[in-house]
PDB file of C-alpha atoms in Angstrom:
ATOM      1  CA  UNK M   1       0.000   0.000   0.000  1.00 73.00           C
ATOM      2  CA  UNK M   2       1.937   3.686  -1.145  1.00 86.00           C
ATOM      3  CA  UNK M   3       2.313   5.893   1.715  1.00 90.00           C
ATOM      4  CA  UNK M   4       0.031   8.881   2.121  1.00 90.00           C
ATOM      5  CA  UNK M   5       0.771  12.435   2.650  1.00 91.00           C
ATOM      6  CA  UNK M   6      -2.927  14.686   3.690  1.00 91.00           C
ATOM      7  CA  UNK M   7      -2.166  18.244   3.408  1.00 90.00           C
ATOM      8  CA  UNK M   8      -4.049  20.833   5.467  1.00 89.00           C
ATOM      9  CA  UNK M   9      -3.815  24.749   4.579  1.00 82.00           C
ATOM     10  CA  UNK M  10      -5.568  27.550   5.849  1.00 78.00           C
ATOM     11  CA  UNK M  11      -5.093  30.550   7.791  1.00 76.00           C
ATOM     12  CA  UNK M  12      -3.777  30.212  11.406  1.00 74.00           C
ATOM     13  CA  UNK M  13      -6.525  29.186  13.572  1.00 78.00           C
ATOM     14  CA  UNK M  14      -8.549  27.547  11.322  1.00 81.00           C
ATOM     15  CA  UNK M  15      -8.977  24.339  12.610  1.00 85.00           C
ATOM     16  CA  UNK M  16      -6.033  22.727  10.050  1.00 87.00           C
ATOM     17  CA  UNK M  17      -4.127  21.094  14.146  1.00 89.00           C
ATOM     18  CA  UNK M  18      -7.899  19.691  14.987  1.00 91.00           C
ATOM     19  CA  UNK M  19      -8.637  18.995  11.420  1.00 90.00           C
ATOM     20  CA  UNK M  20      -5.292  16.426  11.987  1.00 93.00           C
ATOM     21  CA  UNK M  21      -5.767  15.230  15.937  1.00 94.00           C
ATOM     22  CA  UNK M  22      -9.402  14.340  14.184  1.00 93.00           C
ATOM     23  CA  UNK M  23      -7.687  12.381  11.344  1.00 93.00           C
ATOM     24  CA  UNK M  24      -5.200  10.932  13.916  1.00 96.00           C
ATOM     25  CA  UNK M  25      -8.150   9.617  16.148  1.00 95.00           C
ATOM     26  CA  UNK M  26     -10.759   8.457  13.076  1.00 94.00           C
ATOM     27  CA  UNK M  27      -8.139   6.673  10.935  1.00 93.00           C
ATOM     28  CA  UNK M  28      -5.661   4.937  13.394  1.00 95.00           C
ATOM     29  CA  UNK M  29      -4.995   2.381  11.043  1.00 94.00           C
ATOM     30  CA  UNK M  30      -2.947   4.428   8.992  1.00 94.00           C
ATOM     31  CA  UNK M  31      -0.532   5.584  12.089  1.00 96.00           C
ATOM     32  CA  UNK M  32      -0.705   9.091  10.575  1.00 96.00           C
ATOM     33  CA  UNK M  33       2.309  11.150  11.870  1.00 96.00           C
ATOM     34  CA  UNK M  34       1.506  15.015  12.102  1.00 96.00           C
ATOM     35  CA  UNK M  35       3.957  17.115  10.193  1.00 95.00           C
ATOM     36  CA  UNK M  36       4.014  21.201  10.714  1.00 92.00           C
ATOM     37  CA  UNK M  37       6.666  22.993   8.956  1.00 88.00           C
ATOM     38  CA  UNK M  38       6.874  25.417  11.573  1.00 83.00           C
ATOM     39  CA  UNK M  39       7.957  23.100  14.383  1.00 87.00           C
ATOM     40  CA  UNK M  40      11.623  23.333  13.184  1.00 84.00           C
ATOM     41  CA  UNK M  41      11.310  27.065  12.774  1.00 80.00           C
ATOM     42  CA  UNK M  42      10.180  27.293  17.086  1.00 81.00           C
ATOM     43  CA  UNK M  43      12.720  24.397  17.646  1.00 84.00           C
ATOM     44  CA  UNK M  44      15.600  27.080  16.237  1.00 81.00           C
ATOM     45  CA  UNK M  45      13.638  29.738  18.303  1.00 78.00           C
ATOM     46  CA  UNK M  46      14.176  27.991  21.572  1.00 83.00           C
ATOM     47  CA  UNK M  47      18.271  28.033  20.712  1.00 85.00           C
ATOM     48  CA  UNK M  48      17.661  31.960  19.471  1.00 81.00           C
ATOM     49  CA  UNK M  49      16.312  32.778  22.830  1.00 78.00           C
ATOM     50  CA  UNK M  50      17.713  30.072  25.313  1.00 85.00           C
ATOM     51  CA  UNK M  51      14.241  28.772  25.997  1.00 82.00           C
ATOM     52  CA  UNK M  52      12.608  25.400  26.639  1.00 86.00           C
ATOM     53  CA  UNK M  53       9.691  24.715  24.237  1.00 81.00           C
ATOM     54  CA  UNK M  54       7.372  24.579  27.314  1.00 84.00           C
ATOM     55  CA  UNK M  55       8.464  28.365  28.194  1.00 82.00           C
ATOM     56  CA  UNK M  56       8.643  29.311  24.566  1.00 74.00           C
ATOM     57  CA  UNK M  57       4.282  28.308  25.026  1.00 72.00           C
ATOM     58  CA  UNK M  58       3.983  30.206  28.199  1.00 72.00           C
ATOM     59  CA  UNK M  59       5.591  33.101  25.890  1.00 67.00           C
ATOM     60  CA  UNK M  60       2.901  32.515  23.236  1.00 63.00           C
ATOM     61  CA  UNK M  61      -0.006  32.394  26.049  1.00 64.00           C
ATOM     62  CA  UNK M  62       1.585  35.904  27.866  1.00 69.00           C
ATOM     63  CA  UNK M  63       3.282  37.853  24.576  1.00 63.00           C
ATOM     64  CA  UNK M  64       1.426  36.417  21.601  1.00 64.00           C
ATOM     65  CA  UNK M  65       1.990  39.616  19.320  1.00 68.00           C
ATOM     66  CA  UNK M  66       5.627  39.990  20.036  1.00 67.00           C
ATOM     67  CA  UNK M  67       6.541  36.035  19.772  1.00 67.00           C
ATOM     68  CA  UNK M  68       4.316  35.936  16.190  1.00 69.00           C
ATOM     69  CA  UNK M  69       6.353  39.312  15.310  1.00 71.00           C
ATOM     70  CA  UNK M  70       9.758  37.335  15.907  1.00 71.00           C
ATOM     71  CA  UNK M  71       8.646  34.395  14.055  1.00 68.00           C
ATOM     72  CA  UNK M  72       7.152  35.801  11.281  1.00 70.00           C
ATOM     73  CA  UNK M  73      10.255  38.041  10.930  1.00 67.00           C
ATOM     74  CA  UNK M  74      12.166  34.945  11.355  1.00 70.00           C
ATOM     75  CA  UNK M  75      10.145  33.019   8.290  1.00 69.00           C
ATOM     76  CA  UNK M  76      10.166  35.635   6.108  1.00 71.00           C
ATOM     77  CA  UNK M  77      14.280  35.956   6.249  1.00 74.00           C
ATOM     78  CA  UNK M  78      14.543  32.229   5.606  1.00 74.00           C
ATOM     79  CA  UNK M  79      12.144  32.543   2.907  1.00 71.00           C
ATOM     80  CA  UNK M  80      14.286  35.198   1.305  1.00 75.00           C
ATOM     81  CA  UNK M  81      16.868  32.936   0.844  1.00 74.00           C
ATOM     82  CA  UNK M  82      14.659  29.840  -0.279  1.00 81.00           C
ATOM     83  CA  UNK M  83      11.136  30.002  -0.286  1.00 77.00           C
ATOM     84  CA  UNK M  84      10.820  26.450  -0.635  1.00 82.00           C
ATOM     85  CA  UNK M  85      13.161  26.066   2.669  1.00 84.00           C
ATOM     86  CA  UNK M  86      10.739  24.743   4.567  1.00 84.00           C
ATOM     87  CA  UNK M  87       9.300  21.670   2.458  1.00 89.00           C
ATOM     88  CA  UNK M  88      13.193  21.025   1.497  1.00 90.00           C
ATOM     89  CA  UNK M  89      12.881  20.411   5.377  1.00 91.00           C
ATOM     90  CA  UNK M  90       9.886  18.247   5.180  1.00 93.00           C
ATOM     91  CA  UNK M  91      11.165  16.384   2.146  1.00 93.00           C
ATOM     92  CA  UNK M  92      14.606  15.310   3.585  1.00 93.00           C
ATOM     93  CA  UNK M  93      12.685  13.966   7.195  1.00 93.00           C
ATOM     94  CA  UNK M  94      10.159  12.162   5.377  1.00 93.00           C
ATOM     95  CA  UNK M  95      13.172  10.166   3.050  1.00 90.00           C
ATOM     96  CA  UNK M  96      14.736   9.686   6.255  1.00 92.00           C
ATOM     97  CA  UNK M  97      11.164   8.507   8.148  1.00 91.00           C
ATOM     98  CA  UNK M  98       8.626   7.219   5.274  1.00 91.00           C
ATOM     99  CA  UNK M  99       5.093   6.646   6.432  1.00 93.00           C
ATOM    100  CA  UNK M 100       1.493   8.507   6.492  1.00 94.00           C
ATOM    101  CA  UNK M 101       1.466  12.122   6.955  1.00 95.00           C
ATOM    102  CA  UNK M 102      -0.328  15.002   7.730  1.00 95.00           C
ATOM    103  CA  UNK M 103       1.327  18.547   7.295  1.00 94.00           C
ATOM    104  CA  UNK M 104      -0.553  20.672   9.008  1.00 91.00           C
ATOM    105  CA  UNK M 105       0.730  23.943   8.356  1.00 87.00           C
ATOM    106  CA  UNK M 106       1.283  24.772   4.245  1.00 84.00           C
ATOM    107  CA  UNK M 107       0.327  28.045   3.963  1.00 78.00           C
ATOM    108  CA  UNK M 108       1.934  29.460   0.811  1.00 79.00           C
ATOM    109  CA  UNK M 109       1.404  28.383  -2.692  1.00 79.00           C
ATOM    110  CA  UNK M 110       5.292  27.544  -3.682  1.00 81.00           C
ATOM    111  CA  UNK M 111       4.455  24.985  -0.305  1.00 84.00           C
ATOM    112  CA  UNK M 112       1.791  23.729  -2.254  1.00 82.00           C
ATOM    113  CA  UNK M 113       3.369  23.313  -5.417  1.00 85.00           C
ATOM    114  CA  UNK M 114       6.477  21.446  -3.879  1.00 88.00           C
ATOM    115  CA  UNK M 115       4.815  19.262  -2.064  1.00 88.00           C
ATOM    116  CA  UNK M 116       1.883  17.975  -4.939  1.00 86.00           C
ATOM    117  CA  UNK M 117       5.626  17.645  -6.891  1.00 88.00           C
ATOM    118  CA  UNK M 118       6.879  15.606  -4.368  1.00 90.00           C
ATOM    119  CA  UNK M 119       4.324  13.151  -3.503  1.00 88.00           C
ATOM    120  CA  UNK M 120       4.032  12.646  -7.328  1.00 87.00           C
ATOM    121  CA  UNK M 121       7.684  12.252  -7.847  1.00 88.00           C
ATOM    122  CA  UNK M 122       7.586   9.199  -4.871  1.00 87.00           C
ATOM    123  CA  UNK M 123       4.685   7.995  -5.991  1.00 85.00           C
ATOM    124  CA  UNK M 124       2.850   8.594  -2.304  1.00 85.00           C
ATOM    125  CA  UNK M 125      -1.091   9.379  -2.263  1.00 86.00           C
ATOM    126  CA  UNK M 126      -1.690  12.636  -1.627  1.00 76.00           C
ATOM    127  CA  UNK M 127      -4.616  14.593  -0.967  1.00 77.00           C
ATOM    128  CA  UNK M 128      -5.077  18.832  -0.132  1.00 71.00           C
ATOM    129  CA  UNK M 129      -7.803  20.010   2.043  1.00 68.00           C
ATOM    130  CA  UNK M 130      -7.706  23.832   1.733  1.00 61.00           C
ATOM    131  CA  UNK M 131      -9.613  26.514   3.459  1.00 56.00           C
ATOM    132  CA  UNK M 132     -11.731  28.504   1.996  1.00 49.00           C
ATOM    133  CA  UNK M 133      -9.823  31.426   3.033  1.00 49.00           C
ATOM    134  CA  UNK M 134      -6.939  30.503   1.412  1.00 45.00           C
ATOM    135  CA  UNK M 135      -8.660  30.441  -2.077  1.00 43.00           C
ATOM    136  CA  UNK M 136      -8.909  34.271  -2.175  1.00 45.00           C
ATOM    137  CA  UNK M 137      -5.518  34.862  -1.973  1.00 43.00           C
TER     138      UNK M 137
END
């Protein structure tokens, strides 16, 4: 059976994380793995700042607008380098892992585009659910 790779994209707090815990739970004979691009980006945030992950999320809870200012700052300087950085990321951990995926997080069209390359060029399933949002950009 080829591996699958479900990708979810909307805007930030559309429901893409429950959309994927709800996959998870439904589906569990497919041992999905959730995937978000943006997990490396706070892991190299933690070293930035010299903070855990756990007080990286109290940040988030207490100083939302200045942590999102820091990462999107962040993104968007890696993106001017490669925009496709991030699914580069993705693609070398999945060669390395295999298996059914969710990405949770693909929120830019050159994401989109390197990823449906990608599954076709390993021959995985795919599927996109997008937001509606996200087809008015």
């Amino acid at each position: 059976m080829k591996d699958k790779v479900i990708v979810l994209t909307g805007y930030s707090g559309s429901g893409k994380d429950y959309t994927c815990q709800r996959l998870i739970k439904s589906l569990p004979v497919y041992n999905f793995k959730r995937y978000a691009l943006a997990d490396f980006l706070k892991e190299l945030m933690c070293i930035i700042l010299d903070m855990s992950l756990e007080e990286m999320n109290i940040w988030k809870d207490s100083d939302t607008k200045n942590r999102q200012r820091l990462i999107d700052f962040s993104e968007k300087g890696i993106k001017k380098v490669d925009k496709s950085f991030w699914v580069k990321k993705f693609a070398v951990d999945y060669s390395r892992e295999g298996g059914n995926v969710i990405i949770t997080d693909a929120r830019y069209y050159e994401e989109f585009l390197f990823l449906k390359h990608f599954a076709s060029e390993k021959s995985l399933n795919s599927y996109l659910c997008i937001y509606k949002e996200l087809l008015n950009q």
